[in-house]
Amino acid sequence: MKKSQKQVKTLHTLLLYLAGFCLFLEWLYPLGDISDTSIGVFVLFALYCFFISYFQLHWLISIPIKGFGLLFIIHLLYFDTSFLDVDWLAETIQEMTYNIGLMFTGEWYMLTTFFRSVLFLLLIWLMSYLLYYWFVRMKNIILFILLTFFYIGILDTFTVYEGSIAIVRIFIISFIALGMSSLSKEIENKDISISVGQRLKYWLLPLVLLVAVVTFIGYQAPKADPQWPDPLPFLEGTAGSFGNGSFGTGRVGYGEDDSQLGGSFSQDDTVLFEAVVEEDHYWRIETKDVYTGKGWEVSQERNLLDQIDGQISLLTFRNNVETESLEAAISFTGNSRLPKLVYPYGVSSITTGEDVEFQLDESMESIETTLNGEERVLDSYEVSYENPSFDIDALRDNSEQDSRSIQDRYTQLPENLPARVGNLAEEITAGHETRYDKARAIERYFSANGFEYQTTNIPRPREEEDYVDQFLFETQVGYCDNFSTAMVVMLRSEGIPARWAKGFTSGERIDSNLEEENHVNQITNSNAHSWVEVYFPGIGWVPFEPTQGFTNMADFDANVEENNSPVNEEEDPLEAPDVEQEEETEEEEETDQAVEQDEDAAVSDEETGVSAKIVYAFIGIGMILLLACLAAYWKRRQIRIYFIQRKLEQHFDDATFQEAYLYLLKLADKKGYQRGSDETLREFSQRIDNDFRTREMSKLTGVYERMIYSKRLTGEKEEIIQLWKNLINQIMA
């Protein structure tokens, strides 16, 4: 019989723990939809940690085993060397030290993806222990179930994640777990003898069947319409132009990881920096050259070149391009900083009041600053640059050929790129002879064929889908990442070297009275942007702007003959209108319409009488209440003890003492002092006293027994209360 009970208990433990693991997976699954996180490796690590926690090994054994698993995952994600190579361990320690330093200085925004992955793995490690404690030892599973429902509900409401099926799964898992927990408590408390076969036949199968029937009825039954208005419209800002977030409906802004593009973004008008400029232009940060089918990466290793005295050796175009010498002053506001410098095309030198070293990363053409070998983020600096003006006749000159290195690096495409992408590019550029005209044809294609600029309801490509193919042939809606990446890929399919550039647009002018020729632009996160650069032999890299509603801010010397050329007179049904001025006018009209729509939306918000600030306040209050509930749950025993003690002191009677004594027995049971099924109260009290080396439990039990038999409470009030308090303190210690 004892063997059978042990089997039942083991089965209870296993099933409860599996239920906890399945609920925890519901916290991981949404990450694949709302961020660029690949959850497969994290699910494997969770399974690994939960498996080890189930066997409750000694911490001297379990910690090294789990630590080994964490290091293995980190090596798998971020290192290409052998696992036995000690060099990657040294790099790991260096990376951890750097990020921990950032945490202590409050620069959380600078934390690297490597360190965030380590923190996430540590969280999974911790949850494997906590869920074992909650589900198996304490069997208090209600709180985690409620938190899981709350978590999925929030994601379903405020992100692109669709949580309907997840809610059904959580419902099924939760009810089965609650049923198992209840039966487990009955078996342990009442010492019920039940075999594994009986448990499966008379309890588990009927429970599963009942939950399945109820779930099916609930899923198929007609649903009432929502009784409350959707809060999302009040919280969703006007979408920004470009973003690279890590989680959720990403917030617009600059980010370094572009390996997984797609998904929706929301506006963030946080001011990053202000710039005193003579002419408006894009602010460049970096370029990327490897298209993977899902996003962008860099083909070359970091190669930092020292820039002596702030003289920048970056050449995006040749010396034969006509330029104008200009200057700009950049100053960052508040706590907003960027890990790399923003700069205009033609940057020649950078000066700052700080004694820093400038370094040019040739792999991405980004500029970084260091101080004594450590990364240093500048508060302000001044830039001198040669603003280019490209001659269209020179761009149309096909006499020079690309070098082999340019062709190999900047015409790369993934092997599994769908053929229809190249076929479309060939169709668009048919009839155009020069590289410039082909680039212009593709640039104009998007404005004439029903493509829409938007940042909400933007899907991510599925595992088997290509990012560009999905945009060109399935959705035809997106933001700058979609337009710019699609243009680069189509150009490359035609053998034209092109690359992906990112940074910020010119921003919003806030002051035009500083000096006669200067004005101040304010650049926010919402001005983050990406565009296209096309290589022209003998000239260099020239920017193009395919995104709807945006105008190329580069200067082009348009020859009078350009609008009369045979190429421009041709009407290609795949192209937008050929006259450049008409295109710019249309783009300005689209921008004006977008501004009017934003104003209308603002008026609509005012008419509703509910502002986003009010909704944020309610959310903040809700979060505070949730934290208060969690704190109350965590300290529930101390709170209960406090109120029982107050009740004893103020209302010392039979009922109050009985409640206090029974709670003392319950607390002792929770802390490991279980009373045997055949053990009397006196025997149990003597065992407690032997452990504590006192006679207090026997005295208090004597008072309780006299009260039960004589129906009245006898003894000194202060002495009885003191006995109860002493025992409570010893049990809780």
XYZ file of C-alpha atoms in Angstrom:
733
model
C 0.000 0.000 0.000
C 2.809 2.429 0.833
C 4.396 1.746 -2.532
C 1.116 2.596 -4.269
C 0.782 5.849 -2.316
C 4.329 6.793 -3.237
C 3.550 6.212 -6.906
C 0.433 8.383 -6.661
C 2.350 11.157 -4.966
C 5.048 11.005 -7.626
C 2.448 11.145 -10.380
C 0.758 14.123 -8.672
C 4.065 15.918 -8.461
C 4.951 15.254 -12.077
C 1.553 16.283 -13.474
C 1.403 19.470 -11.393
C 4.903 20.431 -12.424
C 4.146 19.743 -16.087
C 1.103 21.998 -15.787
C 3.290 24.740 -14.328
C 5.793 24.300 -17.158
C 3.039 24.512 -19.796
C 1.704 27.714 -18.223
C 5.205 29.177 -18.181
C 5.560 28.413 -21.897
C 2.538 30.649 -22.472
C 4.744 33.512 -21.249
C 7.394 32.659 -23.847
C 5.269 31.990 -26.928
C 4.214 35.647 -27.529
C 7.836 36.808 -27.729
C 8.176 35.348 -31.205
C 5.264 37.477 -32.471
C 5.773 40.765 -30.634
C 9.550 40.989 -30.974
C 12.451 39.768 -33.050
C 13.216 37.091 -30.458
C 13.695 33.500 -31.592
C 12.156 31.596 -28.689
C 13.218 28.055 -29.616
C 16.499 28.123 -27.710
C 14.826 29.699 -24.662
C 12.148 27.012 -24.629
C 14.870 24.355 -24.649
C 16.661 26.061 -21.773
C 13.387 26.287 -19.827
C 12.805 22.555 -20.351
C 16.365 21.890 -19.187
C 15.984 23.964 -15.992
C 12.538 22.589 -15.155
C 13.795 19.030 -15.605
C 16.644 19.615 -13.159
C 14.429 21.436 -10.633
C 11.950 18.548 -10.603
C 14.539 16.195 -9.083
C 15.399 18.726 -6.352
C 19.124 18.119 -6.420
C 21.309 19.747 -3.808
C 22.160 23.316 -4.722
C 25.855 22.467 -4.928
C 24.928 20.153 -7.813
C 21.982 21.945 -9.453
C 23.622 25.392 -9.716
C 26.703 24.168 -11.660
C 24.500 22.045 -13.943
C 22.148 24.933 -14.734
C 25.079 27.320 -15.053
C 26.676 25.000 -17.595
C 23.433 25.010 -19.587
C 23.292 28.810 -19.514
C 26.861 29.120 -20.775
C 26.163 26.575 -23.498
C 23.159 28.588 -24.720
C 25.137 31.854 -24.657
C 27.952 30.223 -26.629
C 25.457 28.817 -29.119
C 23.853 32.237 -29.661
C 26.848 34.553 -29.833
C 30.076 32.660 -30.523
C 31.369 30.678 -33.489
C 34.436 29.257 -31.753
C 34.683 25.892 -30.022
C 32.936 25.604 -26.671
C 36.227 24.432 -25.154
C 38.021 27.581 -26.334
C 38.661 29.771 -23.264
C 38.768 32.970 -25.325
C 34.991 33.180 -25.546
C 34.764 32.898 -21.750
C 37.078 35.881 -21.409
C 34.911 37.851 -23.835
C 31.833 36.831 -21.852
C 33.321 38.086 -18.590
C 34.347 41.333 -20.266
C 30.855 41.803 -21.718
C 29.217 41.122 -18.348
C 31.528 43.553 -16.553
C 30.788 46.272 -19.090
C 27.015 45.874 -18.842
C 26.978 45.658 -15.048
C 28.858 48.943 -15.052
C 26.150 50.445 -17.259
C 23.496 49.261 -14.814
C 25.184 50.970 -11.877
C 25.507 54.215 -13.852
C 21.842 54.107 -14.876
C 22.546 53.776 -18.626
C 20.008 50.993 -19.121
C 19.399 51.936 -22.755
C 23.011 50.979 -23.530
C 22.696 47.375 -22.359
C 23.728 45.005 -25.126
C 21.643 42.235 -26.632
C 24.125 39.738 -25.176
C 23.493 40.923 -21.611
C 19.710 41.081 -22.082
C 19.827 37.454 -23.226
C 21.786 36.484 -20.106
C 19.236 38.255 -17.885
C 16.395 36.478 -19.649
C 18.053 33.092 -19.184
C 18.570 33.852 -15.489
C 14.868 34.694 -15.221
C 13.973 31.299 -16.713
C 16.360 29.672 -14.236
C 14.633 31.423 -11.322
C 11.130 30.581 -12.572
C 11.985 26.874 -12.716
C 12.565 26.942 -8.968
C 9.648 29.243 -8.095
C 7.115 27.197 -10.041
C 8.282 23.997 -8.377
C 7.826 25.698 -5.019
C 4.373 27.100 -5.877
C 2.941 24.095 -7.700
C 4.524 21.083 -6.002
C 5.407 22.098 -2.468
C 2.842 24.788 -1.605
C 0.196 23.876 -4.201
C -0.769 27.571 -4.354
C -1.278 27.815 -8.099
C -4.128 30.343 -8.293
C -1.881 33.429 -8.291
C 0.282 32.243 -11.186
C -2.793 31.269 -13.192
C -4.328 34.719 -12.686
C -1.064 36.429 -13.610
C -0.856 34.336 -16.797
C -4.377 35.341 -17.835
C -3.558 38.980 -17.048
C -0.289 38.829 -19.030
C -1.879 37.315 -22.143
C -4.799 39.754 -21.914
C -2.455 42.750 -21.844
C -0.452 41.470 -24.825
C -3.604 40.673 -26.788
C -4.929 44.198 -26.194
C -1.852 46.332 -26.670
C 0.339 44.381 -29.105
C 0.042 42.483 -32.375
C -0.141 39.169 -30.506
C -3.407 37.246 -30.977
C -4.161 35.633 -27.632
C -7.520 33.932 -28.220
C -6.140 30.407 -28.607
C -3.657 30.990 -25.782
C -6.524 31.862 -23.421
C -8.226 28.557 -24.278
C -4.994 26.631 -23.663
C -4.472 28.360 -20.309
C -8.085 27.588 -19.332
C -7.605 23.863 -20.045
C -4.219 23.612 -18.315
C -5.425 25.617 -15.302
C -8.533 23.558 -14.634
C -6.643 20.291 -14.932
C -3.945 21.638 -12.595
C -6.559 22.816 -10.074
C -8.215 19.408 -10.135
C -4.919 17.616 -9.589
C -3.995 20.005 -6.792
C -7.298 19.432 -4.995
C -7.045 15.641 -5.209
C -3.418 15.756 -4.091
C -4.350 17.735 -0.988
C -7.168 15.317 -0.130
C -4.910 12.287 -0.485
C -2.144 13.807 1.639
C -4.406 15.300 4.343
C -6.740 12.325 4.752
C -4.268 9.559 3.946
C -6.494 8.151 1.201
C -5.217 4.968 -0.417
C -5.685 5.054 -4.186
C -3.801 3.241 -6.885
C -2.485 4.787 -10.068
C -5.012 2.838 -12.145
C -7.925 4.022 -10.007
C -6.654 7.565 -10.181
C -6.564 7.473 -13.962
C -9.914 5.700 -14.293
C -12.037 7.510 -11.722
C -10.464 10.930 -11.590
C -8.002 12.036 -14.289
C -9.939 10.837 -17.346
C -13.307 12.234 -16.133
C -11.598 15.530 -15.286
C -9.999 15.838 -18.712
C -13.272 14.883 -20.400
C -15.216 17.457 -18.365
C -12.753 20.239 -19.145
C -12.794 19.317 -22.853
C -16.609 19.391 -23.009
C -16.856 22.707 -21.150
C -14.133 24.210 -23.355
C -15.865 23.064 -26.538
C -19.230 24.460 -25.428
C -17.660 27.767 -24.403
C -15.730 28.035 -27.650
C -18.742 27.271 -29.866
C -21.332 29.253 -27.911
C -22.368 32.687 -29.241
C -20.371 35.549 -27.757
C -21.775 38.839 -26.515
C -20.362 42.051 -27.963
C -17.762 43.907 -25.859
C -19.415 45.947 -23.105
C -16.474 48.335 -22.633
C -14.814 50.446 -25.337
C -11.433 49.271 -26.564
C -8.733 51.224 -24.657
C -6.148 50.715 -27.392
C -7.129 53.710 -29.571
C -6.487 56.029 -26.633
C -3.030 54.599 -26.054
C -1.875 54.118 -29.613
C 0.072 57.103 -30.870
C 0.470 58.133 -34.476
C 2.988 55.750 -35.990
C 6.566 56.866 -36.483
C 8.706 56.427 -39.551
C 11.157 53.774 -38.520
C 11.945 51.640 -35.519
C 13.999 48.843 -34.237
C 12.532 47.713 -30.969
C 13.213 44.520 -29.126
C 9.843 43.725 -27.824
C 6.111 44.156 -28.687
C 4.598 46.717 -30.922
C 7.994 48.327 -31.097
C 8.507 51.941 -30.170
C 10.023 53.935 -32.981
C 13.709 54.794 -32.655
C 17.252 53.797 -33.522
C 18.411 50.262 -32.746
C 21.455 48.244 -33.732
C 19.834 44.856 -34.402
C 18.135 44.737 -37.818
C 18.284 40.975 -38.334
C 14.487 40.562 -37.967
C 12.478 43.325 -39.648
C 8.714 43.660 -39.635
C 5.969 44.153 -37.096
C 4.138 47.266 -35.971
C 5.554 50.370 -34.327
C 4.141 53.225 -32.293
C 5.217 56.826 -32.150
C 7.762 58.096 -29.644
C 8.205 61.858 -29.701
C 11.021 61.842 -27.164
C 13.517 64.485 -28.284
C 16.957 62.992 -28.966
C 18.963 65.979 -30.102
C 18.789 69.465 -31.588
C 20.889 70.581 -34.523
C 21.867 74.052 -35.710
C 22.098 73.709 -39.498
C 22.271 75.820 -42.622
C 20.432 73.311 -44.820
C 18.145 70.393 -44.014
C 19.526 66.914 -44.685
C 19.353 63.337 -43.462
C 21.465 62.330 -40.446
C 23.370 59.176 -41.295
C 24.531 56.585 -38.707
C 25.463 53.348 -40.485
C 24.924 51.064 -43.473
C 24.405 47.308 -43.806
C 25.107 45.072 -46.761
C 23.853 41.489 -46.172
C 20.169 40.792 -46.816
C 19.141 37.519 -45.143
C 15.532 37.255 -46.272
C 14.348 38.481 -42.854
C 16.504 41.564 -42.265
C 19.986 43.075 -42.511
C 23.380 42.074 -41.167
C 27.002 43.070 -41.810
C 29.352 40.913 -43.866
C 32.647 42.162 -42.436
C 34.071 42.144 -38.938
C 34.353 45.412 -37.056
C 37.394 47.344 -38.258
C 37.932 50.492 -36.211
C 40.242 53.106 -37.714
C 41.527 55.956 -35.551
C 40.525 59.359 -36.890
C 43.356 61.743 -36.035
C 42.271 65.098 -34.546
C 38.662 64.472 -35.535
C 39.470 64.440 -39.271
C 37.047 61.865 -40.690
C 38.405 59.732 -43.541
C 34.997 58.480 -44.661
C 34.481 58.934 -48.424
C 30.950 58.168 -49.584
C 31.503 59.963 -52.905
C 34.464 60.970 -55.082
C 36.228 64.335 -55.139
C 34.830 65.095 -58.588
C 31.335 65.605 -57.102
C 30.445 69.271 -56.687
C 30.054 70.208 -52.992
C 29.317 73.125 -50.692
C 31.170 73.543 -47.380
C 28.739 73.675 -44.453
C 28.729 73.227 -40.683
C 26.271 71.869 -38.130
C 26.162 71.753 -34.321
C 24.492 68.819 -32.532
C 23.477 68.788 -28.867
C 21.636 65.953 -27.111
C 18.831 66.702 -24.670
C 17.822 65.097 -21.374
C 19.046 61.541 -20.826
C 18.782 60.574 -24.498
C 22.051 59.457 -26.058
C 23.115 57.361 -29.037
C 26.029 54.903 -29.026
C 27.179 56.188 -32.435
C 27.480 59.652 -33.933
C 24.964 61.066 -36.371
C 26.501 62.918 -39.303
C 25.533 64.352 -42.728
C 26.782 63.151 -46.100
C 30.243 64.468 -46.850
C 31.402 64.702 -43.224
C 35.006 65.882 -43.088
C 35.715 66.700 -39.450
C 34.130 66.557 -35.997
C 35.061 68.704 -32.999
C 33.939 68.548 -29.393
C 34.895 70.033 -26.063
C 35.734 66.602 -24.658
C 39.107 64.925 -25.029
C 37.944 61.814 -26.886
C 39.226 59.654 -29.702
C 37.151 59.234 -32.864
C 37.026 55.848 -34.583
C 35.521 54.935 -37.944
C 34.060 51.427 -38.281
C 34.710 50.579 -41.929
C 32.320 47.607 -41.862
C 29.246 49.851 -41.403
C 30.693 53.347 -41.949
C 29.682 54.322 -38.427
C 31.624 56.729 -36.201
C 32.235 55.977 -32.530
C 33.973 57.829 -29.708
C 36.151 56.398 -26.948
C 37.993 57.756 -23.923
C 40.970 55.805 -22.575
C 39.820 52.747 -24.491
C 36.276 52.845 -23.083
C 33.181 53.818 -25.038
C 32.236 57.464 -24.507
C 28.910 58.992 -25.543
C 29.089 62.705 -26.401
C 26.649 65.347 -25.196
C 27.385 67.743 -28.069
C 29.711 68.181 -31.014
C 30.168 70.182 -34.237
C 30.421 68.768 -37.731
C 32.050 70.204 -40.838
C 30.935 68.606 -44.079
C 30.894 68.938 -47.850
C 27.264 68.852 -48.947
C 27.185 67.053 -52.337
C 25.252 67.952 -55.468
C 25.090 65.075 -57.940
C 25.171 65.701 -61.693
C 22.441 63.629 -63.337
C 24.366 63.487 -66.643
C 27.331 62.005 -64.802
C 25.047 59.515 -63.045
C 23.733 58.408 -66.440
C 27.225 57.788 -67.728
C 27.733 54.045 -68.217
C 31.331 54.248 -69.375
C 32.903 53.007 -66.114
C 32.422 49.538 -64.634
C 32.127 48.427 -61.024
C 35.105 46.858 -59.327
C 34.880 43.156 -58.506
C 34.833 43.856 -54.760
C 31.881 46.246 -55.082
C 29.937 43.774 -57.210
C 30.590 40.824 -54.916
C 29.683 42.634 -51.716
C 26.755 44.813 -52.754
C 24.836 42.571 -55.126
C 24.490 39.734 -52.578
C 21.061 38.102 -52.335
C 19.854 35.026 -50.414
C 19.696 31.832 -52.449
C 16.034 31.277 -51.592
C 14.852 34.704 -52.774
C 11.599 34.115 -54.691
C 12.078 34.470 -58.444
C 9.102 36.807 -58.809
C 11.026 39.560 -56.990
C 13.674 39.589 -59.719
C 11.006 39.278 -62.430
C 9.236 42.364 -61.070
C 12.503 44.345 -60.994
C 13.206 43.342 -64.585
C 9.709 44.414 -65.624
C 10.024 47.798 -63.882
C 13.405 48.622 -65.412
C 12.585 47.384 -68.927
C 13.291 50.128 -71.458
C 15.724 51.984 -69.195
C 19.355 51.929 -70.229
C 21.294 53.670 -67.462
C 21.774 52.752 -63.809
C 20.330 56.098 -62.720
C 17.137 55.660 -64.742
C 16.668 52.108 -63.468
C 17.099 53.274 -59.878
C 14.624 56.113 -60.446
C 12.132 53.709 -62.026
C 12.207 51.412 -58.984
C 12.129 54.406 -56.628
C 8.958 55.699 -58.335
C 7.303 52.302 -58.625
C 5.917 52.304 -55.081
C 4.068 55.635 -55.418
C 2.189 54.515 -58.539
C 1.043 51.017 -57.622
C -1.101 51.190 -54.514
C 1.568 50.795 -51.825
C 0.635 52.422 -48.528
C 2.730 53.855 -45.738
C 1.587 52.681 -42.300
C 3.144 51.317 -39.125
C 0.262 49.414 -37.529
C -0.982 45.956 -38.448
C 2.308 45.189 -40.165
C 2.955 41.426 -40.140
C 6.285 39.762 -39.664
C 7.242 37.248 -42.331
C 6.687 33.653 -41.363
C 9.620 31.276 -41.209
C 9.214 30.214 -44.833
C 8.467 33.752 -46.125
C 10.835 36.378 -47.496
C 10.485 39.877 -46.019
C 10.619 41.687 -49.376
C 8.443 39.157 -51.206
C 5.761 39.474 -48.525
C 5.777 43.279 -48.850
C 5.774 43.409 -52.666
C 3.161 40.750 -53.372
C 1.149 40.100 -50.197
C 0.680 43.139 -47.964
C 1.871 46.203 -49.940
C 1.764 48.188 -46.681
C 4.663 49.106 -44.430
C 7.074 51.788 -43.332
C 10.544 52.843 -44.417
C 12.202 49.480 -43.665
C 9.835 47.749 -46.089
C 10.246 50.298 -48.892
C 14.027 50.724 -48.605
C 14.789 46.999 -48.275
C 12.543 46.172 -51.225
C 14.297 48.732 -53.426
C 17.780 47.492 -52.492
C 16.826 43.873 -53.212
C 15.256 44.717 -56.599
C 18.305 46.773 -57.584
C 20.616 43.914 -56.654
C 18.528 41.463 -58.647
C 19.339 43.681 -61.659
C 23.062 43.528 -60.857
C 23.163 47.098 -59.522
C 25.241 47.510 -56.320
C 23.086 48.954 -53.532
C 23.011 48.968 -49.727
C 20.738 49.823 -46.823
C 21.373 53.037 -44.862
C 19.803 54.161 -41.602
C 19.747 57.187 -39.365
C 17.310 60.101 -38.972
C 15.437 62.526 -41.168
C 16.125 66.252 -40.835
C 13.614 66.733 -37.994
C 11.287 69.640 -37.308
C 12.401 73.257 -37.547
C 11.768 75.027 -34.220
C 13.751 78.257 -34.661
C 14.619 80.262 -37.760
C 15.851 83.444 -36.060
C 19.176 82.300 -34.620
C 21.159 83.735 -37.525
C 20.238 84.745 -41.021
C 21.539 81.549 -42.640
C 21.070 79.118 -39.734
C 18.085 77.477 -38.058
C 17.464 74.882 -35.332
C 15.972 71.464 -36.053
C 14.623 69.169 -33.345
C 15.066 65.438 -33.972
C 12.967 62.891 -32.060
C 12.782 59.092 -32.005
C 9.970 59.389 -34.534
C 12.451 60.790 -37.073
C 14.370 57.488 -37.202
C 14.485 56.377 -40.828
C 16.091 54.066 -43.391
C 16.762 54.665 -47.072
C 18.746 53.349 -50.073
C 22.245 54.062 -51.355
C 23.175 53.120 -54.950
C 26.767 52.877 -56.128
C 27.820 54.737 -59.300
C 31.323 54.057 -60.706
C 33.441 57.189 -60.688
C 31.014 58.986 -58.350
C 30.353 56.878 -55.258
C 27.279 56.216 -53.149
C 24.138 58.216 -53.954
C 21.038 58.229 -51.693
C 17.556 57.376 -52.999
C 14.225 57.629 -51.168
C 11.493 55.086 -52.092
C 9.338 55.501 -48.942
C 5.886 56.959 -49.482
C 5.523 60.510 -48.102
C 9.287 61.165 -47.916
C 11.341 63.264 -50.326
C 14.979 62.641 -51.196
C 16.885 65.522 -49.594
C 20.005 65.000 -51.718
C 20.746 67.681 -54.342
C 20.665 66.651 -58.016
C 21.777 68.952 -60.844
C 18.899 68.403 -63.254
C 19.942 69.197 -66.823
C 17.349 71.096 -68.862
C 17.359 68.204 -71.301
C 16.337 65.739 -68.557
C 12.629 66.356 -68.834
C 12.832 66.228 -72.655
C 14.816 63.022 -72.888
C 13.169 60.087 -74.670
C 13.464 57.950 -71.563
C 11.461 60.345 -69.417
C 8.806 60.839 -72.068
C 7.966 57.146 -72.097
C 4.894 56.140 -70.127
C 5.685 52.989 -68.264
C 2.559 51.580 -66.613
C 4.725 50.320 -63.754
C 6.195 53.736 -63.001
C 4.968 56.805 -61.207
C 4.645 60.092 -63.202
C 8.003 60.906 -64.831
C 8.189 64.603 -64.007
C 10.147 64.958 -60.792
C 8.364 68.127 -59.759
C 4.972 66.401 -60.035
C 6.240 63.534 -57.861
C 7.437 65.895 -55.171
C 4.110 67.748 -55.300
C 2.215 64.480 -54.841
C 4.456 63.501 -51.940
C 3.890 66.900 -50.307
C 0.132 66.471 -50.733
C 0.307 63.012 -49.133
C 2.281 64.448 -46.226
C -0.270 67.254 -45.818
C -3.093 64.719 -45.825
C -1.315 62.678 -43.156
C -0.945 65.807 -41.012
C -4.636 66.619 -41.466
C -5.564 63.058 -40.443
C -3.432 63.396 -37.311
C -5.185 66.678 -36.479
C -8.590 65.083 -37.035
C -7.600 62.219 -34.756
C -6.554 64.705 -32.074
C -9.925 66.475 -32.333
C -11.676 63.119 -32.081
C -9.777 62.365 -28.864
C -10.877 65.682 -27.400
C -14.503 64.973 -28.291
C -14.437 61.634 -26.504
C -13.483 63.363 -23.282
C -10.911 60.677 -22.510
C -7.258 61.574 -22.940
C -4.322 59.236 -23.148
C -2.960 60.713 -19.902
C -6.091 59.621 -18.048
C -5.808 56.111 -19.437
C -2.129 55.979 -18.483
C -3.127 57.100 -14.982
C -5.652 54.262 -14.718
C -3.051 51.780 -15.930
C -0.577 53.119 -13.374
C -3.145 52.788 -10.601
C -3.933 49.262 -11.759
C -0.270 48.305 -11.682
C 0.103 49.761 -8.185
C -2.918 47.786 -7.009
C -1.511 44.639 -8.594
C 1.822 45.150 -6.848
C -0.002 45.790 -3.589
C -1.931 42.537 -4.028
C 1.275 40.661 -4.746
C 2.924 42.155 -1.660
C -0.119 41.271 0.446
C -0.046 37.708 -0.874
C 3.685 37.435 -0.171
C 3.169 38.661 3.415
C -0.204 36.969 3.922
C 0.886 34.924 6.908
C 2.340 37.905 8.760
C -0.849 39.854 8.031
C -3.057 37.014 9.264
C -0.971 36.646 12.432
C -1.234 40.369 13.105
C -5.031 40.426 12.838
C -5.467 37.269 14.953
C -3.258 38.766 17.652
C -5.262 42.008 17.613
C -8.462 39.998 17.827
C -7.137 37.997 20.799
C -6.174 41.169 22.626
C -9.482 42.932 21.995
C -12.000 40.038 21.988
C -10.590 37.232 24.146
C -13.296 34.544 23.982
C -13.751 30.888 23.080
C -14.248 31.435 19.342
C -11.261 33.760 19.001
C -8.921 31.434 20.918
C -10.092 28.428 18.909
C -9.377 30.313 15.674
C -5.907 31.275 16.933
C -5.035 27.743 18.068
C -6.229 26.104 14.829
C -4.255 28.614 12.777
C -1.200 27.738 14.891
C -1.656 24.065 13.929
C -2.109 24.991 10.264
C 1.006 27.157 10.282
C 3.002 24.382 11.941
C 1.845 21.988 9.211
C 2.974 24.436 6.495
C 6.380 24.791 8.121
C 7.036 21.052 8.219
C 5.545 20.031 11.582
C 2.855 17.724 10.219
C 0.587 15.978 12.687
C 0.278 12.248 12.084
C -3.116 10.736 11.313
C -2.947 8.556 14.420
C -1.282 11.170 16.639
C -3.231 12.863 19.477
C -2.955 16.569 20.173
C -0.997 15.880 23.348
C 1.479 13.635 21.542
C 1.859 16.211 18.784
C 2.376 18.980 21.379
C 5.046 16.975 23.180
C 6.879 16.438 19.878
C 6.781 20.171 19.163
C 8.042 20.955 22.670
C 10.885 18.472 22.278
C 11.959 20.221 19.072
C 11.723 23.682 20.652
C 12.932 22.504 24.095
C 9.992 24.197 25.846
C 6.676 23.240 27.476
C 4.690 26.026 25.787
C 2.862 23.914 23.184
C 1.671 21.432 25.837
C 0.415 24.268 28.052
C -1.483 25.909 25.176
C -2.920 22.551 24.098
C -4.095 21.944 27.648
C -5.985 25.259 27.586
C -7.540 24.276 24.247
C -8.634 20.809 25.479
C -10.180 22.219 28.677
C -12.084 24.734 26.589
C -13.363 21.993 24.264
C -14.482 19.682 27.085
C -15.784 22.274 29.582
C -17.160 24.634 26.900
C -15.422 27.624 28.484
C -12.011 29.265 28.300
C -9.968 29.242 31.526
C -6.599 30.795 32.315
C -4.890 34.167 32.325
C -5.464 36.135 29.129
C -1.962 37.654 28.997
C -0.250 34.312 29.648
C -2.253 32.500 26.940
C -1.640 35.226 24.363
C 2.074 35.230 25.202
C 2.258 31.439 24.790
C 0.589 31.720 21.378
C 2.935 34.532 20.256
C 6.038 32.637 21.404
C 5.015 29.525 19.493
C 4.197 31.532 16.372
C 7.633 33.195 16.469
C 9.431 29.855 16.915
C 7.520 28.210 14.055
C 8.098 31.165 11.696
C 11.806 31.406 12.563
